[in-house]
Short mmCIF file of C-alpha atoms and ligand atoms in Angstrom, two decimals:
data_model
loop_
_atom_site.label_atom_id
_atom_site.label_comp_id
_atom_site.label_asym_id
_atom_site.label_seq_id
_atom_site.Cartn_x
_atom_site.Cartn_y
_atom_site.Cartn_z
CA MET A 5 18.80 20.14 -12.52
CA ASN A 6 15.54 21.96 -11.94
CA HIS A 7 13.85 21.02 -8.72
CA LEU A 8 10.26 19.93 -8.76
CA ASN A 9 8.20 22.03 -6.35
CA TYR A 10 5.56 20.63 -4.05
CA THR A 11 2.54 22.31 -2.54
CA SER A 12 -0.32 21.41 -0.19
CA THR A 13 -3.74 20.19 -1.36
CA ARG A 14 -5.33 22.62 1.11
CA ASN A 15 -3.07 25.65 0.62
CA SER A 16 -1.59 26.07 -2.82
CA SER A 17 0.43 29.13 -1.82
CA ILE A 18 2.88 26.75 -0.11
CA SER A 19 5.98 25.77 -2.08
CA VAL A 20 8.45 23.25 -0.66
CA THR A 21 11.08 20.77 -1.85
CA ALA A 22 10.67 17.00 -1.89
CA ALA A 23 13.05 16.78 1.08
CA GLU A 24 10.81 19.07 3.13
CA THR A 25 7.69 17.04 2.29
CA ILE A 26 9.44 13.84 3.37
CA VAL A 27 10.58 15.30 6.69
CA LYS A 28 7.21 16.92 7.45
CA GLY A 29 4.99 14.08 6.19
CA ILE A 30 1.84 16.20 6.21
CA SER A 31 1.32 19.94 5.73
CA GLU A 32 0.53 22.07 8.81
CA GLU A 33 -3.04 22.89 7.82
CA GLY A 34 -3.81 19.20 7.28
CA GLY A 35 -3.34 19.03 3.51
CA LEU A 36 -1.17 16.50 1.70
CA PHE A 37 1.94 17.43 -0.26
CA VAL A 38 1.66 17.07 -4.03
CA PRO A 39 3.75 18.15 -7.03
CA SER A 40 2.65 21.78 -7.58
CA ASN A 41 1.86 21.23 -11.26
CA LEU A 42 1.47 17.87 -12.93
CA GLY A 43 2.86 19.49 -16.06
CA ASP A 44 6.19 19.99 -14.26
CA LEU A 45 6.63 16.28 -13.50
CA PRO A 46 9.74 14.78 -15.09
CA LYS A 47 8.79 12.88 -18.25
CA LEU A 48 10.25 9.60 -19.39
CA THR A 49 10.40 9.21 -23.17
CA MET A 50 9.67 5.86 -24.78
CA ASP A 51 13.43 5.48 -25.33
CA ASP A 52 14.02 6.07 -21.61
CA ILE A 53 11.41 3.44 -20.78
CA LYS A 54 12.80 0.93 -23.26
CA ALA A 55 16.25 1.41 -21.76
CA LEU A 56 14.91 0.39 -18.34
CA ALA A 57 14.40 -3.14 -19.62
CA GLU A 58 18.17 -3.65 -19.70
CA LYS A 59 18.76 -2.33 -16.19
CA PRO A 60 18.55 -3.88 -12.72
CA TYR A 61 15.71 -2.63 -10.53
CA HIS A 62 17.78 -0.23 -8.44
CA GLU A 63 18.86 1.58 -11.60
CA ARG A 64 15.30 1.70 -12.84
CA ALA A 65 14.42 3.31 -9.51
CA PHE A 66 17.23 5.81 -9.95
CA ASP A 67 16.00 6.84 -13.40
CA VAL A 68 12.38 7.29 -12.30
CA LEU A 69 13.04 8.97 -8.94
CA ARG A 70 15.80 11.31 -10.06
CA GLY A 71 13.60 14.14 -11.32
CA LEU A 72 11.08 13.71 -8.52
CA LEU A 73 13.37 14.15 -5.54
CA GLY A 74 16.05 16.67 -6.46
CA PHE A 75 18.69 14.70 -4.49
CA ASP A 76 22.33 14.67 -5.55
CA ASP A 77 22.96 11.70 -7.83
CA ASN A 78 25.31 9.98 -5.39
CA GLU A 79 22.84 10.43 -2.53
CA LEU A 80 20.05 8.86 -4.56
CA ARG A 81 22.33 6.07 -5.85
CA SER A 82 23.13 5.13 -2.28
CA CYS A 83 19.41 5.10 -1.34
CA VAL A 84 18.29 2.87 -4.22
CA GLY A 85 21.34 0.62 -3.90
CA LYS A 86 20.66 -0.13 -0.25
CA ALA A 87 16.92 -0.50 -0.73
CA TYR A 88 16.71 -2.85 -3.69
CA GLY A 89 19.31 -5.58 -3.29
CA PHE A 90 19.49 -8.97 -1.64
CA ASN A 91 16.79 -7.99 0.86
CA PHE A 92 14.44 -8.98 -1.98
CA ARG A 93 14.13 -12.67 -2.64
CA THR A 94 13.96 -12.39 -6.41
CA LEU A 95 16.57 -10.92 -8.70
CA GLY A 96 14.15 -8.64 -10.51
CA VAL A 97 12.79 -7.25 -7.17
CA ALA A 98 9.31 -6.67 -8.65
CA ARG A 99 8.69 -9.76 -10.75
CA LEU A 100 6.15 -9.84 -13.58
CA VAL A 101 4.39 -13.17 -14.10
CA ASN A 102 2.24 -13.91 -17.13
CA LEU A 103 -0.82 -15.66 -15.80
CA ASN A 104 -2.93 -16.00 -18.88
CA SER A 105 -2.15 -13.31 -21.35
CA PRO A 106 -3.50 -10.53 -21.45
CA CYS A 107 -3.15 -10.50 -17.68
CA TYR A 108 0.15 -10.10 -15.83
CA MET A 109 0.77 -10.31 -12.11
CA LEU A 110 3.21 -7.71 -10.86
CA GLU A 111 4.50 -9.47 -7.75
CA LEU A 112 5.41 -6.75 -5.30
CA TRP A 113 5.87 -9.00 -2.30
CA HIS A 114 9.35 -10.48 -2.52
CA GLY A 115 10.70 -8.14 0.16
CA PRO A 116 11.41 -8.89 3.83
CA THR A 117 7.79 -8.70 5.04
CA SER A 118 6.10 -10.36 2.06
CA ALA A 119 3.80 -7.44 1.21
CA PHE A 120 4.12 -4.63 -1.32
CA LYS A 121 4.70 -2.04 1.40
CA ASP A 122 8.37 -3.12 1.38
CA MET A 123 8.76 -1.56 -2.07
CA ALA A 124 8.49 1.86 -0.42
CA LEU A 125 9.49 1.17 3.17
CA GLN A 126 12.83 -0.39 2.31
CA ILE A 127 13.86 2.92 0.75
CA LEU A 128 12.02 5.40 3.00
CA PRO A 129 14.66 5.35 5.79
CA GLY A 130 17.30 6.29 3.21
CA LEU A 131 15.13 9.04 1.72
CA LEU A 132 14.34 10.37 5.18
CA GLY A 133 18.02 10.37 6.19
CA VAL A 134 19.05 12.39 3.11
CA SER A 135 16.05 14.72 3.48
CA MET A 136 16.82 15.48 7.12
CA LYS A 137 20.37 16.35 6.23
CA LYS A 138 19.14 18.60 3.41
CA VAL A 139 16.78 20.57 5.65
CA GLY A 140 19.39 20.74 8.41
CA LYS A 141 17.55 18.66 10.93
CA THR A 142 19.51 16.59 13.40
CA ARG A 143 16.98 15.89 16.14
CA LYS A 144 15.95 12.43 17.15
CA THR A 145 12.81 11.36 15.28
CA LEU A 146 9.87 9.34 16.53
CA ILE A 147 7.93 7.73 13.71
CA LEU A 148 4.29 7.01 14.47
CA VAL A 149 2.46 4.51 12.29
CA ALA A 150 -1.20 3.51 12.22
CA THR A 151 -1.50 0.30 10.27
CA SER A 152 -4.07 -2.09 8.91
CA GLY A 153 -1.31 -4.71 9.14
CA ASP A 154 1.20 -4.56 6.33
CA THR A 155 2.51 -1.01 6.70
CA GLY A 156 3.33 -1.61 10.36
CA LYS A 157 5.53 -4.61 9.76
CA ALA A 158 7.19 -3.13 6.69
CA ALA A 159 7.93 0.14 8.54
CA LEU A 160 9.35 -1.77 11.51
CA GLU A 161 11.66 -3.76 9.22
CA GLY A 162 12.71 -0.64 7.34
CA PHE A 163 13.47 1.46 10.42
CA LYS A 164 14.68 -1.13 12.95
CA ASP A 165 17.99 -0.06 14.52
CA VAL A 166 18.31 2.98 12.26
CA ASP A 167 20.34 5.66 14.08
CA GLY A 168 18.39 8.58 15.49
CA ILE A 169 15.03 6.91 14.88
CA GLU A 170 12.44 5.48 17.25
CA ILE A 171 9.31 3.86 15.79
CA ALA A 172 5.90 3.07 17.30
CA VAL A 173 3.23 1.07 15.47
CA PHE A 174 -0.47 0.87 16.30
CA TYR A 175 -2.72 -1.78 14.76
CA PRO A 176 -6.39 -2.77 15.27
CA GLU A 177 -6.43 -5.73 17.68
CA ASN A 178 -8.96 -7.71 15.66
CA GLY A 179 -8.33 -6.16 12.27
CA VAL A 180 -5.23 -8.00 11.05
CA SER A 181 -4.45 -11.58 10.06
CA ASP A 182 -2.79 -13.96 12.54
CA ALA A 183 0.37 -13.96 10.46
CA GLN A 184 0.46 -10.17 10.42
CA LYS A 185 0.01 -10.07 14.19
CA MET A 186 2.82 -12.58 14.70
CA GLN A 187 5.11 -10.69 12.36
CA MET A 188 4.71 -7.54 14.45
CA ALA A 189 4.74 -9.24 17.86
CA THR A 190 8.09 -10.89 17.10
CA GLN A 191 9.72 -7.77 15.62
CA GLU A 192 13.41 -7.38 16.40
CA GLY A 193 15.28 -4.14 17.02
CA GLU A 194 16.09 -1.88 19.98
CA ASN A 195 14.13 1.15 18.74
CA VAL A 196 10.74 -0.45 18.01
CA HIS A 197 7.38 -0.31 19.86
CA VAL A 198 4.26 -2.25 18.87
CA PHE A 199 0.74 -1.86 20.26
CA ALA A 200 -2.60 -3.48 19.51
CA VAL A 201 -5.55 -1.07 19.83
CA LYS A 202 -9.18 -1.83 20.67
CA GLY A 203 -10.77 -0.33 17.56
CA ASN A 204 -10.57 -0.51 13.78
CA PHE A 205 -7.97 0.95 11.41
CA ASP A 206 -9.74 4.29 11.06
CA ASP A 207 -9.74 4.60 14.88
CA CYS A 208 -5.98 3.97 14.96
CA GLN A 209 -5.36 6.42 12.14
CA ASN A 210 -7.48 9.14 13.75
CA ALA A 211 -5.88 8.69 17.16
CA VAL A 212 -2.37 8.82 15.70
CA LYS A 213 -3.24 11.93 13.64
CA ALA A 214 -4.54 13.53 16.86
CA VAL A 215 -1.26 12.82 18.65
CA PHE A 216 0.64 14.71 15.93
CA THR A 217 -1.25 17.91 16.83
CA ASN A 218 -1.67 17.39 20.60
CA THR A 219 -0.10 20.26 22.60
CA GLU A 220 0.81 18.16 25.65
CA VAL A 221 2.65 15.70 23.43
CA ALA A 222 4.30 18.55 21.51
CA ALA A 223 5.60 20.09 24.75
CA LYS A 224 6.98 16.77 25.95
CA ALA A 225 8.63 16.14 22.57
CA GLU A 226 10.22 19.60 22.60
CA GLN A 227 11.57 18.95 26.08
CA SER A 228 13.04 15.60 25.01
CA GLY A 229 14.47 17.00 21.77
CA VAL A 230 12.36 14.71 19.62
CA SER A 231 10.36 15.50 16.49
CA PHE A 232 7.67 13.38 14.88
CA SER A 233 7.38 11.87 11.46
CA SER A 234 5.06 9.46 9.72
CA ALA A 235 5.64 6.39 7.59
CA ASN A 236 2.03 6.21 6.41
CA SER A 237 1.28 6.48 2.73
CA ILE A 238 0.41 10.15 3.10
CA ASN A 239 4.19 10.76 3.08
CA TRP A 240 5.48 11.56 -0.41
CA GLY A 241 8.53 9.45 0.41
CA ARG A 242 6.20 6.46 0.58
CA LEU A 243 4.37 7.28 -2.60
CA CYS A 244 7.10 8.12 -5.09
CA PRO A 245 9.00 4.79 -4.84
CA GLN A 246 5.77 3.10 -5.93
CA ILE A 247 5.79 4.93 -9.25
CA VAL A 248 8.93 3.01 -10.19
CA TYR A 249 7.45 -0.46 -10.46
CA TYR A 250 4.80 0.49 -12.99
CA PHE A 251 7.54 1.70 -15.35
CA SER A 252 9.54 -1.38 -14.48
CA ALA A 253 6.65 -3.70 -15.37
CA TYR A 254 6.02 -1.90 -18.64
CA ALA A 255 9.71 -2.14 -19.54
CA ASP A 256 9.60 -5.87 -18.79
CA LEU A 257 6.60 -6.27 -21.11
CA ILE A 258 8.58 -4.60 -23.88
CA GLY A 259 11.66 -6.66 -23.03
CA LYS A 260 9.67 -9.88 -23.25
CA LYS A 261 8.09 -8.71 -26.52
CA GLU A 262 4.63 -8.96 -25.00
CA ILE A 263 3.89 -5.40 -26.13
CA ARG A 264 5.42 -2.91 -28.51
CA ALA A 265 6.84 0.28 -27.10
CA GLY A 266 4.01 2.78 -26.92
CA ASP A 267 1.16 0.25 -26.58
CA LYS A 268 -1.31 1.17 -23.88
CA VAL A 269 -1.85 -1.10 -20.86
CA ASN A 270 -4.43 -1.23 -18.08
CA ILE A 271 -3.27 -1.15 -14.49
CA CYS A 272 -5.48 -2.86 -11.93
CA VAL A 273 -4.83 -2.23 -8.23
CA PRO A 274 -6.46 -3.61 -5.05
CA THR A 275 -7.05 -0.38 -3.18
CA GLY A 276 -7.33 0.79 0.42
CA ASN A 277 -5.73 4.14 1.16
CA PHE A 278 -5.51 4.88 -2.61
CA GLY A 279 -1.70 5.16 -2.51
CA ASN A 280 -0.73 2.35 -4.83
CA ILE A 281 -3.21 3.28 -7.56
CA LEU A 282 -2.32 6.96 -7.23
CA ALA A 283 1.31 6.04 -7.92
CA ALA A 284 0.10 4.49 -11.19
CA TYR A 285 -1.65 7.78 -12.01
CA TYR A 286 1.59 9.69 -11.46
CA ALA A 287 3.40 7.16 -13.66
CA MET A 288 0.85 7.92 -16.35
CA GLU A 289 1.46 11.63 -15.99
CA MET A 290 5.18 10.93 -16.31
CA GLY A 291 4.74 9.24 -19.66
CA LEU A 292 3.57 5.67 -19.04
CA PRO A 293 1.01 4.70 -21.72
CA VAL A 294 -2.08 3.71 -19.70
CA GLU A 295 -5.54 3.07 -21.11
CA LYS A 296 -7.46 2.62 -17.87
CA LEU A 297 -6.72 2.51 -14.19
CA ILE A 298 -8.83 -0.18 -12.53
CA CYS A 299 -9.63 0.47 -8.88
CA ALA A 300 -10.59 -2.69 -6.99
CA SER A 301 -12.24 -2.64 -3.55
CA ASN A 302 -13.48 -5.29 -1.16
CA THR A 303 -16.82 -5.13 0.70
CA ASN A 304 -15.72 -1.73 2.05
CA ASN A 305 -16.58 -0.40 -1.39
CA ILE A 306 -16.70 3.31 -0.66
CA LEU A 307 -14.30 4.06 -3.53
CA THR A 308 -16.39 2.10 -6.02
CA ASP A 309 -19.41 4.17 -5.10
CA PHE A 310 -17.44 7.39 -5.18
CA ILE A 311 -15.91 6.78 -8.59
CA ASN A 312 -19.27 5.75 -10.03
CA THR A 313 -21.37 8.53 -8.47
CA GLY A 314 -19.09 11.38 -7.36
CA VAL A 315 -20.42 11.07 -3.81
CA TYR A 316 -17.98 10.04 -1.07
CA ASP A 317 -20.09 8.86 1.85
CA CYS A 318 -18.62 7.43 5.06
CA ASN A 319 -22.02 6.93 6.65
CA ARG A 320 -21.98 3.20 6.18
CA GLU A 321 -21.10 0.02 7.95
CA PHE A 322 -17.44 -0.90 8.36
CA HIS A 323 -16.72 -4.51 7.38
CA THR A 324 -13.88 -6.69 8.64
CA THR A 325 -12.86 -8.82 5.65
CA VAL A 326 -10.34 -11.45 4.57
CA SER A 327 -8.45 -8.64 2.79
CA PRO A 328 -7.87 -6.52 5.91
CA SER A 329 -5.30 -4.16 4.36
CA MET A 330 -8.18 -2.71 2.35
CA ASP A 331 -10.60 -2.37 5.27
CA ILE A 332 -10.61 1.41 5.16
CA LEU A 333 -13.34 4.03 4.89
CA ILE A 334 -11.16 7.16 4.79
CA SER A 335 -8.99 6.75 1.73
CA SER A 336 -6.41 9.45 2.43
CA ASN A 337 -4.60 9.67 -0.89
CA LEU A 338 -7.77 10.33 -2.85
CA GLU A 339 -7.35 13.94 -1.75
CA ARG A 340 -4.27 14.20 -3.93
CA LEU A 341 -6.09 12.99 -7.05
CA LEU A 342 -8.95 15.40 -6.38
CA TYR A 343 -6.53 18.29 -6.06
CA HIS A 344 -5.00 17.53 -9.45
CA LEU A 345 -8.29 16.83 -11.23
CA SER A 346 -9.90 20.00 -9.88
CA GLY A 347 -7.13 22.01 -11.55
CA ASN A 348 -5.14 22.67 -8.35
CA ASN A 349 -8.20 24.13 -6.62
CA ASP A 350 -7.28 24.17 -2.92
CA ASN A 351 -10.53 25.97 -2.02
CA LEU A 352 -12.63 23.16 -3.42
CA VAL A 353 -10.51 20.50 -1.72
CA ARG A 354 -10.79 22.30 1.63
CA ASP A 355 -14.58 22.50 1.25
CA TRP A 356 -14.91 18.83 0.36
CA PHE A 357 -12.79 17.64 3.27
CA SER A 358 -14.40 19.92 5.82
CA SER A 359 -17.75 18.56 4.66
CA LEU A 360 -16.31 15.06 5.11
CA ARG A 361 -15.29 15.94 8.68
CA GLN A 362 -18.62 17.53 9.53
CA ASN A 363 -21.15 15.36 7.67
CA GLY A 364 -19.14 12.27 6.81
CA LYS A 365 -19.65 12.95 3.10
CA PHE A 366 -18.98 15.21 0.14
CA GLU A 367 -19.84 15.37 -3.53
CA VAL A 368 -17.49 16.53 -6.27
CA ASP A 369 -18.59 18.67 -9.21
CA GLU A 370 -19.47 17.43 -12.72
CA ASN A 371 -16.08 18.42 -14.10
CA VAL A 372 -14.16 16.27 -11.64
CA LYS A 373 -16.74 13.49 -11.86
CA SER A 374 -16.34 13.13 -15.60
CA LYS A 375 -12.54 13.29 -15.43
CA ILE A 376 -12.56 10.50 -12.85
CA SER A 377 -14.82 8.23 -14.82
CA SER A 378 -12.77 8.52 -17.98
CA LEU A 379 -9.59 7.81 -16.04
CA ILE A 380 -10.70 5.04 -13.68
CA TYR A 381 -12.94 1.99 -13.80
CA ALA A 382 -14.04 0.96 -10.32
CA GLY A 383 -15.47 -2.29 -9.05
CA TRP A 384 -15.59 -4.43 -5.96
CA CYS A 385 -15.49 -8.03 -4.83
CA ASP A 386 -17.31 -9.56 -1.86
CA GLU A 387 -15.98 -12.19 0.54
CA ARG A 388 -17.49 -15.12 -1.32
CA GLU A 389 -16.15 -13.93 -4.67
CA THR A 390 -12.70 -13.41 -3.18
CA SER A 391 -12.65 -17.00 -2.03
CA ASP A 392 -14.05 -18.33 -5.31
CA THR A 393 -11.48 -16.36 -7.29
CA ILE A 394 -8.52 -17.73 -5.31
CA LYS A 395 -9.76 -21.26 -5.85
CA ALA A 396 -10.65 -20.87 -9.53
CA VAL A 397 -7.35 -19.22 -10.47
CA PHE A 398 -5.34 -21.81 -8.56
CA TYR A 399 -7.04 -24.76 -10.22
CA GLU A 400 -7.20 -23.17 -13.68
CA HIS A 401 -3.75 -21.60 -13.83
CA GLY A 402 -1.79 -23.12 -10.97
CA TYR A 403 -1.26 -19.63 -9.60
CA LEU A 404 -1.84 -18.93 -5.93
CA MET A 405 -3.05 -15.43 -5.07
CA ASP A 406 -3.53 -13.75 -1.74
CA THR A 407 -6.92 -12.32 -0.78
CA HIS A 408 -6.12 -8.74 -1.86
CA THR A 409 -4.78 -9.75 -5.24
CA ALA A 410 -7.88 -11.90 -5.74
CA VAL A 411 -10.07 -8.83 -5.28
CA ALA A 412 -8.13 -7.12 -8.07
CA TYR A 413 -8.30 -10.13 -10.36
CA LYS A 414 -12.06 -10.41 -9.98
CA VAL A 415 -12.59 -6.71 -10.71
CA TRP A 416 -10.35 -6.99 -13.78
CA ARG A 417 -12.58 -9.82 -14.99
CA ASP A 418 -15.64 -7.62 -14.47
CA TYR A 419 -13.99 -4.84 -16.45
CA ASN A 420 -13.05 -7.25 -19.18
CA LYS A 421 -16.63 -8.48 -19.31
CA GLU A 422 -17.87 -4.95 -19.78
CA VAL A 423 -15.37 -4.18 -22.52
CA ASN A 424 -14.94 -7.52 -24.30
CA GLY A 425 -18.00 -9.50 -23.26
CA ASP A 426 -15.76 -11.63 -21.02
CA LYS A 427 -13.88 -13.15 -23.91
CA ILE A 428 -10.30 -13.45 -22.72
CA THR A 429 -8.51 -12.49 -25.91
CA LYS A 430 -4.76 -12.40 -26.10
CA THR A 431 -4.99 -9.50 -28.52
CA GLY A 432 -6.84 -7.26 -26.07
CA THR A 433 -5.22 -4.52 -24.04
CA LYS A 434 -2.71 -6.08 -21.65
CA THR A 435 -3.42 -5.59 -17.98
CA ILE A 436 -0.89 -5.35 -15.17
CA ILE A 437 -2.43 -6.47 -11.88
CA ALA A 438 -0.65 -5.27 -8.75
CA SER A 439 -0.17 -8.41 -6.66
CA THR A 440 0.22 -6.95 -3.22
CA ALA A 441 0.94 -9.79 -0.79
CA ASN A 442 2.38 -13.26 -0.63
CA PRO A 443 -0.54 -15.71 -0.13
CA TYR A 444 1.03 -17.07 3.06
CA LYS A 445 0.53 -13.74 4.72
CA PHE A 446 -3.18 -14.49 4.65
CA GLY A 447 -2.69 -18.24 4.80
CA GLU A 448 -5.80 -19.19 6.70
CA ALA A 449 -8.17 -17.38 4.35
CA VAL A 450 -6.32 -18.63 1.27
CA TYR A 451 -6.35 -22.21 2.55
CA SER A 452 -10.06 -21.97 3.36
CA ALA A 453 -10.70 -20.69 -0.14
CA LEU A 454 -8.97 -23.66 -1.73
CA CYS A 455 -11.02 -26.02 0.41
CA ALA A 456 -14.29 -24.24 -0.22
CA GLU A 457 -17.16 -26.42 -1.40
CA SER A 458 -20.47 -24.67 -1.52
CA VAL A 459 -21.45 -23.95 2.06
CA GLY A 460 -19.36 -24.28 5.21
CA TYR A 461 -16.16 -24.00 3.27
CA ARG A 462 -14.09 -23.36 6.37
CA ASP A 463 -14.82 -26.82 7.75
CA GLU A 464 -11.67 -28.56 6.60
CA TYR A 465 -9.52 -25.92 8.22
CA ARG A 466 -11.62 -25.89 11.38
CA SER A 467 -11.54 -29.66 11.88
CA ALA A 468 -7.79 -29.69 11.43
CA GLU A 469 -7.59 -26.97 14.03
CA THR A 470 -9.61 -28.79 16.65
CA GLU A 471 -7.52 -31.94 16.21
CA ASN A 472 -4.81 -30.08 17.97
CA GLU A 473 -6.61 -28.30 20.81
CA GLY A 474 -3.40 -27.98 22.81
CA ASP A 475 -1.98 -24.97 21.00
CA ALA A 476 -5.16 -23.33 19.76
CA ALA A 477 -6.27 -19.72 20.31
CA GLU A 478 -3.84 -18.48 22.98
CA ASN A 479 -0.77 -19.94 21.37
CA LYS A 480 -0.79 -18.16 18.03
CA PRO A 481 2.58 -19.45 16.79
CA GLY A 482 1.12 -22.94 16.60
CA GLY A 483 -1.95 -21.68 14.75
CA VAL A 484 -0.04 -19.60 12.25
CA ALA A 485 2.54 -22.29 11.62
CA ARG A 486 -0.14 -24.90 11.12
CA SER A 487 -2.10 -22.89 8.59
CA MET A 488 1.11 -22.33 6.64
CA ILE A 489 2.02 -26.00 6.67
CA MET A 490 -1.46 -26.98 5.55
CA LEU A 491 -1.37 -24.49 2.70
CA ALA A 492 2.10 -25.67 1.67
CA GLU A 493 0.97 -29.30 1.65
CA LYS A 494 -2.08 -28.48 -0.40
CA THR A 495 -0.34 -26.34 -3.00
CA GLY A 496 3.29 -27.42 -3.05
CA ILE A 497 4.26 -23.75 -2.94
CA CYS A 498 7.09 -22.75 -0.57
CA VAL A 499 6.51 -20.65 2.52
CA PRO A 500 8.73 -17.53 2.29
CA LYS A 501 11.63 -17.91 4.69
CA PRO A 502 10.93 -14.93 6.99
CA LEU A 503 7.33 -16.09 7.50
CA ALA A 504 8.44 -19.66 8.20
CA LEU A 505 11.13 -18.53 10.66
CA MET A 506 8.91 -16.10 12.52
CA ASN A 507 7.16 -19.00 14.20
CA GLN A 508 10.34 -19.77 16.12
CA LYS A 509 10.99 -16.24 17.30
CA PRO A 510 10.09 -15.03 20.81
CA VAL A 511 6.99 -12.85 21.15
CA ARG A 512 8.16 -9.43 22.36
CA PHE A 513 5.00 -7.28 22.17
CA THR A 514 1.63 -8.10 23.71
CA GLU A 515 0.29 -4.74 24.94
CA VAL A 516 -3.31 -3.87 24.04
CA LEU A 517 -4.41 -0.23 24.32
CA GLU A 518 -7.78 1.45 24.53
CA LYS A 519 -8.31 3.92 21.69
CA ASP A 520 -7.65 6.87 24.00
CA GLY A 521 -4.54 5.20 25.39
CA ILE A 522 -2.43 5.98 22.33
CA LYS A 523 -1.45 9.43 23.56
CA ASP A 524 -0.17 8.07 26.89
CA ALA A 525 1.77 5.35 25.13
CA VAL A 526 3.51 8.01 23.04
CA LEU A 527 4.21 10.15 26.14
CA LYS A 528 5.80 7.12 27.78
CA ILE A 529 8.11 6.58 24.82
CA LEU A 530 9.10 10.26 25.00
CA SER A 531 10.14 9.96 28.67
CA PRO A 532 12.27 6.85 28.89
C1 PLP B 627 -1.73 -1.69 1.84
C2 PLP B 627 -2.24 -2.82 1.03
C3 PLP B 627 -3.19 -2.62 0.02
C4 PLP B 627 -3.81 -1.26 -0.26
O1 PLP B 627 -2.88 -0.35 -0.76
P1 PLP B 627 -3.20 1.22 -0.75
O2 PLP B 627 -1.97 1.87 -1.24
O3 PLP B 627 -3.51 1.56 0.67
O4 PLP B 627 -4.37 1.43 -1.62
C5 PLP B 627 -3.57 -3.71 -0.74
N1 PLP B 627 -3.07 -4.95 -0.50
C6 PLP B 627 -2.16 -5.18 0.47
C7 PLP B 627 -1.67 -6.56 0.70
C8 PLP B 627 -1.71 -4.12 1.26
O5 PLP B 627 -0.80 -4.35 2.23
#
């Protein structure tokens, strides 16, 4: 089989295999690895896609990933088999739920940590293991992860007690939900390290990126025989497994006779680092019939502005929202899209991103601007609308969404309004909405939304909280457990088992670092 070649967005003379991109994570000069030519991507025919409908998820993953990775078939079979089995709490792995046709929820959160990051991070350890063998690397690996909440937990679950791996996760102290914090603080495994950081997600991400290129750290790592890797969504091994579920959803729509093979669909994604929506773009380039990609942001709406104006401008306030996994101003994977849309122009990409570093902004040319606007519709949803959407959809359709999914749903409605005058017609183009987290992961915000009146909508939650002063603030397990119980009582929807059980586990990690303490924390791990 021909191997797909990969290059760097900032140096297109580079040519590497998928295995090399997975081991390296990021290219030396700071670019991201991408397929060298979109035209070389493996294509799935409509017959291939139809055939997926009859297959279990791990075989769907095999079919989609095969041409992307260049692994031996038995190596890849072993990876997908281990990744997509009983560790997911639903047989289909990525379940598609018809909310009110033409809108379908692609539930990507039935994995061990209840967020969509499991879809990639359950398979990444396998992909990394095979890749290391392929490039002849046997050193111990330290994986560094900056997280806005969900990646950290999913990476910890994926890599816990994996031979030859050590993993350290850094999250913004006040930038994640209580449930997310508890999930990470109670993480099991002998090779895991978890730190809160005084700063926001971008601070964590920048500090971790700086550690990767720090000479003192490099010397120490060399001495200890350790090399670094990343589990962030800049790693191609994180991105490519996400392409699978868009094909899977489309096949399910055919299987359920909701569409005919070949019909176009919209794909609507709540977006932070631009990884999940970029995977949908790659799916499209691999033969998935897509009419429009819908990019949904929260109050940190830098992508909405960029897609609508061509100007990416970080000189703006950072907001902490109820959808914290999208509280991001530097949307890393956008660089990959820009590379492709500019016609593989690494010079342009370098210019744009050096301007971003120096001035906090860049503007793309007319050519790229017009390609983006025909490909993507972008919109955003504020805090109030997020809350209103959760409540309205629950009472109208009996469907409970988390805060991130609600952002996507609201932006889909805006798109629909623009295209169809807000008539919800069953005959319109079907839309797949990426549902990215179980609502219990953001239980407090979801509960507050359901209780919202007009003003002071958090009151019901607050008064319930003060009833039980004893285990407030300091004792998070009580707080998290209580918000889950209250949400369960209100909705009758089950708490996922791992989230329910976490409240009984011992807290193992409580360390809080200053932003500039990340380097020392890494040095400490390197010298046990
Ligand atoms: C990570 C995450 C997102 C954003 O995904 P990107 O790939 O970073 O765009 C959205 N929702 C949830 C729940 C997430 O964990």
